[in-house]
Short mmCIF file of C-alpha atoms and ligand atoms in Angstrom, two decimals:
data_model
loop_
_atom_site.label_atom_id
_atom_site.label_comp_id
_atom_site.label_asym_id
_atom_site.label_seq_id
_atom_site.Cartn_x
_atom_site.Cartn_y
_atom_site.Cartn_z
CA MET P 298 24.50 21.71 -17.34
CA GLN P 299 22.18 18.92 -17.02
CA ILE P 300 19.54 19.26 -14.53
CA ARG P 301 18.63 16.22 -12.80
CA THR P 302 15.61 15.44 -10.62
CA GLN P 303 16.60 13.92 -7.20
CA ALA P 304 15.45 10.34 -6.57
CA ILE P 305 12.68 9.11 -4.14
CA GLY P 306 13.12 5.97 -2.08
CA LEU P 307 10.18 3.74 -1.61
CA LEU P 308 9.68 1.78 1.49
CA GLY P 309 6.86 -0.68 1.51
CA GLY P 310 6.02 -2.76 4.56
CA THR P 311 3.36 -3.77 7.06
CA PHE P 312 4.60 -1.58 9.72
CA ASP P 313 2.88 -3.62 12.32
CA PRO P 314 4.05 -1.55 14.36
CA ILE P 315 6.56 0.97 12.68
CA HIS P 316 9.73 0.91 14.66
CA ASN P 317 13.41 2.69 15.04
CA GLY P 318 14.70 0.12 12.62
CA HIS P 319 12.56 1.36 9.84
CA LEU P 320 13.10 4.86 10.72
CA ARG P 321 16.90 4.57 10.95
CA LEU P 322 16.87 2.76 7.53
CA ALA P 323 14.83 5.65 6.04
CA MET P 324 16.94 8.34 7.42
CA GLU P 325 20.48 6.56 6.57
CA LEU P 326 19.29 6.23 2.96
CA TYR P 327 17.78 9.82 2.67
CA GLU P 328 21.09 11.13 3.81
CA ARG P 329 23.75 8.81 2.30
CA LEU P 330 22.06 8.61 -1.07
CA GLU P 331 21.01 12.41 -1.12
CA LEU P 332 17.40 11.40 -1.88
CA ALA P 333 14.49 13.86 -2.34
CA ALA P 334 12.76 11.82 0.23
CA VAL P 335 11.94 8.48 1.43
CA HIS P 336 8.24 7.29 1.31
CA LEU P 337 7.05 4.82 3.82
CA ILE P 338 4.22 2.84 2.21
CA PRO P 339 2.07 0.92 4.52
CA SER P 340 0.51 -2.26 2.81
CA ALA P 341 -3.06 -2.22 3.51
CA HIS P 342 -3.56 -6.08 2.59
CA PRO P 343 -0.31 -7.78 2.13
CA PRO P 344 -0.43 -10.53 -0.41
CA HIS P 345 2.79 -12.50 0.66
CA ARG P 346 2.16 -12.94 4.29
CA GLY P 347 -0.34 -13.40 7.05
CA GLN P 348 -2.56 -10.48 7.65
CA PRO P 349 -1.32 -7.90 10.16
CA ILE P 350 -2.60 -7.58 13.63
CA ALA P 351 -3.48 -3.75 13.68
CA SER P 352 -5.94 -2.52 11.02
CA ALA P 353 -4.38 -0.56 7.97
CA GLU P 354 -5.71 2.62 9.46
CA LEU P 355 -3.96 2.29 12.78
CA ARG P 356 -0.70 1.09 11.04
CA LEU P 357 -0.83 4.34 8.96
CA GLU P 358 -1.59 6.66 11.82
CA MET P 359 1.37 4.93 13.64
CA ALA P 360 3.54 5.70 10.79
CA GLN P 361 2.35 9.19 10.62
CA LEU P 362 3.12 9.86 14.29
CA ALA P 363 6.57 8.32 13.83
CA ILE P 364 7.61 10.56 11.15
CA ASP P 365 6.02 13.78 12.71
CA GLY P 366 8.66 16.72 12.35
CA LEU P 367 11.11 14.48 10.55
CA THR P 368 12.77 15.95 7.55
CA GLY P 369 12.97 13.84 4.40
CA ILE P 370 10.63 10.93 5.41
CA LYS P 371 6.99 10.93 4.30
CA VAL P 372 4.07 8.51 4.50
CA ASP P 373 2.10 7.35 1.49
CA ASN P 374 -1.30 6.00 2.08
CA ARG P 375 -2.12 4.96 -1.49
CA GLU P 376 -2.36 1.42 -0.62
CA LEU P 377 -5.24 2.00 1.77
CA LEU P 378 -7.13 3.73 -0.95
CA ARG P 379 -7.01 0.68 -3.36
CA PRO P 380 -9.37 -2.44 -2.69
CA GLY P 381 -7.92 -5.97 -2.98
CA PRO P 382 -4.26 -7.18 -2.46
CA SER P 383 -1.72 -4.49 -2.15
CA TYR P 384 0.41 -5.35 -4.98
CA MET P 385 3.80 -3.53 -5.06
CA LEU P 386 3.56 -3.42 -8.97
CA ASP P 387 0.21 -1.33 -8.90
CA THR P 388 1.96 0.87 -6.34
CA LEU P 389 4.95 1.62 -8.45
CA ARG P 390 2.82 2.16 -11.48
CA SER P 391 0.74 4.75 -9.91
CA ILE P 392 3.85 6.46 -8.36
CA ARG P 393 5.41 6.44 -11.76
CA ALA P 394 2.52 8.05 -13.40
CA GLU P 395 2.77 10.92 -10.92
CA GLU P 396 6.79 11.22 -10.93
CA GLY P 397 7.42 11.22 -14.85
CA GLU P 398 11.07 10.51 -15.28
CA ARG P 399 12.20 10.76 -11.73
CA PRO P 400 14.43 8.10 -10.57
CA LEU P 401 12.53 5.76 -8.04
CA TYR P 402 14.36 3.47 -5.71
CA MET P 403 12.31 0.61 -4.36
CA ILE P 404 14.04 -0.20 -1.05
CA LEU P 405 14.29 -3.90 -0.20
CA GLY P 406 15.99 -6.07 2.46
CA MET P 407 18.24 -8.91 0.99
CA ASP P 408 15.88 -11.23 2.64
CA ALA P 409 12.99 -10.00 0.98
CA PHE P 410 14.86 -9.85 -2.37
CA GLY P 411 15.99 -13.62 -1.84
CA HIS P 412 12.47 -14.59 -2.73
CA LEU P 413 11.05 -11.65 -4.72
CA ASN P 414 10.27 -14.03 -7.49
CA SER P 415 7.11 -15.02 -5.40
CA TRP P 416 5.68 -11.49 -5.72
CA TYR P 417 2.81 -10.60 -8.31
CA GLU P 418 4.35 -10.10 -11.71
CA TRP P 419 7.94 -9.56 -10.09
CA GLU P 420 10.02 -9.15 -13.32
CA GLN P 421 8.06 -6.04 -14.06
CA LEU P 422 8.79 -4.15 -10.93
CA ILE P 423 12.28 -3.13 -12.35
CA ASN P 424 10.66 -1.39 -15.26
CA TYR P 425 9.04 1.13 -12.92
CA ALA P 426 11.89 1.46 -10.30
CA HIS P 427 15.45 0.65 -9.41
CA ILE P 428 15.96 -1.78 -6.74
CA LEU P 429 18.00 -0.55 -3.78
CA LEU P 430 19.04 -3.53 -1.73
CA VAL P 431 20.08 -3.07 1.69
CA GLN P 432 22.47 -5.48 3.42
CA ARG P 433 23.55 -5.62 6.95
CA THR P 434 27.43 -4.85 6.73
CA GLY P 435 29.19 -8.05 6.39
CA LYS P 436 26.07 -10.28 6.22
CA ARG P 437 25.44 -12.77 3.20
CA LEU P 438 22.13 -14.19 2.89
CA PRO P 439 21.01 -17.28 0.88
CA MET P 440 19.14 -16.47 -2.22
CA THR P 441 17.22 -18.39 -4.82
CA LYS P 442 18.93 -19.28 -8.13
CA ILE P 443 16.65 -17.35 -10.14
CA MET P 444 17.07 -14.20 -7.93
CA ARG P 445 20.83 -14.67 -7.96
CA SER P 446 20.93 -14.56 -11.86
CA PHE P 447 18.57 -11.42 -11.91
CA LEU P 448 20.74 -9.75 -9.62
CA GLU P 449 23.84 -10.44 -11.87
CA LEU P 450 21.94 -9.23 -14.84
CA LYS P 451 20.69 -5.87 -13.24
CA ARG P 452 23.36 -5.13 -10.80
CA THR P 453 25.53 -1.92 -10.98
CA THR P 454 28.12 -0.61 -8.43
CA ASN P 455 27.76 2.76 -10.03
CA ILE P 456 25.27 4.71 -8.27
CA GLU P 457 25.27 7.44 -11.05
CA GLU P 458 23.37 4.76 -13.17
CA LEU P 459 20.70 4.98 -10.76
CA ARG P 460 20.57 8.60 -10.46
CA SER P 461 20.55 9.16 -14.41
CA ASN P 462 17.79 6.71 -15.22
CA PRO P 463 14.22 6.47 -13.98
CA ALA P 464 14.34 2.48 -13.31
CA GLY P 465 16.19 -0.61 -14.42
CA LYS P 466 19.16 -1.29 -12.12
CA ILE P 467 19.95 -2.92 -8.74
CA TYR P 468 22.43 -1.32 -6.56
CA ILE P 469 23.40 -2.70 -3.07
CA GLU P 470 23.94 -0.40 -0.17
CA GLU P 471 25.68 -1.96 3.16
CA ILE P 472 24.41 -0.20 6.19
CA PRO P 473 24.41 -0.74 9.86
CA ILE P 474 20.91 -2.14 10.57
CA LEU P 475 19.27 -2.28 14.08
CA THR P 476 18.19 -5.63 15.04
CA ILE P 477 14.56 -4.57 15.89
CA SER P 478 11.50 -6.29 14.28
CA SER P 479 7.90 -5.71 14.75
CA THR P 480 7.52 -9.26 15.68
CA GLN P 481 9.92 -8.48 18.56
CA ILE P 482 7.78 -5.53 19.75
CA ARG P 483 4.52 -7.56 19.52
CA GLY P 484 6.14 -10.34 21.61
CA LEU P 485 7.18 -7.97 24.17
CA LEU P 486 3.65 -6.35 24.37
CA VAL P 487 1.92 -9.45 24.56
CA ASN P 488 4.21 -10.49 27.66
CA ARG P 489 3.33 -7.32 29.24
CA ARG P 490 6.85 -5.84 28.74
CA ASN P 491 8.19 -2.40 27.82
CA PRO P 492 9.36 -2.00 24.31
CA ARG P 493 10.33 1.66 24.95
CA TYR P 494 13.35 2.80 22.85
CA LEU P 495 12.74 0.33 20.00
CA LEU P 496 10.04 2.60 18.54
CA PRO P 497 9.04 6.27 19.04
CA ASP P 498 7.22 7.09 22.26
CA SER P 499 4.30 8.53 20.39
CA VAL P 500 3.83 5.26 18.59
CA LEU P 501 3.96 3.62 21.85
CA GLU P 502 1.50 5.77 23.49
CA LEU P 503 -1.00 5.15 20.62
CA ILE P 504 -0.44 1.36 21.10
CA GLN P 505 -1.09 1.68 24.79
CA ALA P 506 -4.17 3.88 24.39
CA ARG P 507 -5.88 1.43 21.87
CA ASN P 508 -4.48 -1.71 23.73
CA LEU P 509 -2.89 -2.87 20.60
CA TYR P 510 -1.01 -6.16 20.38
CA GLN P 511 -1.76 -7.19 23.96
CA ASN P 512 -3.99 -10.13 23.37
CA ILE P 513 -2.35 -11.84 20.41
CA THR P 514 -2.41 -15.68 20.66
P1 ATP Z 886 7.72 -8.29 10.99
O1 ATP Z 886 8.63 -8.60 12.26
O2 ATP Z 886 6.14 -8.21 11.38
O3 ATP Z 886 7.92 -9.30 9.93
P2 ATP Z 886 9.44 -6.10 10.22
O4 ATP Z 886 9.99 -5.37 11.40
O5 ATP Z 886 10.31 -7.12 9.41
O6 ATP Z 886 8.01 -6.94 10.63
P3 ATP Z 886 8.07 -4.87 7.98
O7 ATP Z 886 6.97 -3.99 8.04
O8 ATP Z 886 7.86 -6.23 7.37
O9 ATP Z 886 8.89 -5.04 9.46
O10 ATP Z 886 9.46 -4.19 7.20
C1 ATP Z 886 9.30 -3.28 6.10
C2 ATP Z 886 10.61 -3.13 5.60
O11 ATP Z 886 11.64 -2.65 6.54
C3 ATP Z 886 11.27 -4.33 4.95
O12 ATP Z 886 12.01 -4.14 3.69
C4 ATP Z 886 12.38 -4.86 6.08
O13 ATP Z 886 13.49 -5.56 5.35
C5 ATP Z 886 12.66 -3.62 6.60
N1 ATP Z 886 13.17 -3.84 7.96
C6 ATP Z 886 12.37 -4.12 9.02
N2 ATP Z 886 13.06 -4.07 10.07
C7 ATP Z 886 14.25 -3.47 9.87
C8 ATP Z 886 15.44 -3.15 10.51
N3 ATP Z 886 15.45 -3.36 12.01
N4 ATP Z 886 16.45 -2.35 10.07
C9 ATP Z 886 16.43 -1.98 8.66
N5 ATP Z 886 15.30 -2.47 7.92
C10 ATP Z 886 14.25 -3.04 8.49
#
């Protein structure tokens, strides 16, 4: 009998702040795809967007508080240990070096995949991990032509192809996604409104203790 190593899911993000949408996504994928774990990877210096409001250290601390006591979800701090822009390619390379032949699934929303071709050396990413595309049930999003043909080239509908190879395939998982965003939570906080139940209480307590997000212009 072939003994196989369970896959790890990798969820990168700014997590500014982490919220229940991220956590439900991680838990759904951990359970549905029988993953060894899902690793949340806060981006220290995101190269593709404006810089986050909270410091990388605080975003990491919020993520650690959020997963406290949760089985199967871990926080990976490696992007905080690297200077310069936090390129996903560098992150995947360093995880691959640690994990040998274990299947790795880079988790991406359809929205992010639609413009993946703007990421640093994007075509190399799939050499280090599969791409697990998450799509809200029934929702179809616009996609650049280049990403559409990349998807057609690499897509499989057979999860076994991901489980039995370290990297190289794209798989789409349709899941119920909570309509929560960090932008929405920051907006509530700046207007002195209460975002409770959109994120873990422990994270909200830290936000309040540090007066985070309350003076964004
Ligand atoms: P912002 O509002 O600041 O853009 P965000 O809420 O989209 O932030 P990110 O940290 O950018 O959060 O997201 C990290 C990853 O989590 C991305 O792949 C994103 O698609 C996914 N994600 C964000 N919100 C949700 C949600 N409500 N449900 C499922 N996945 C989500």
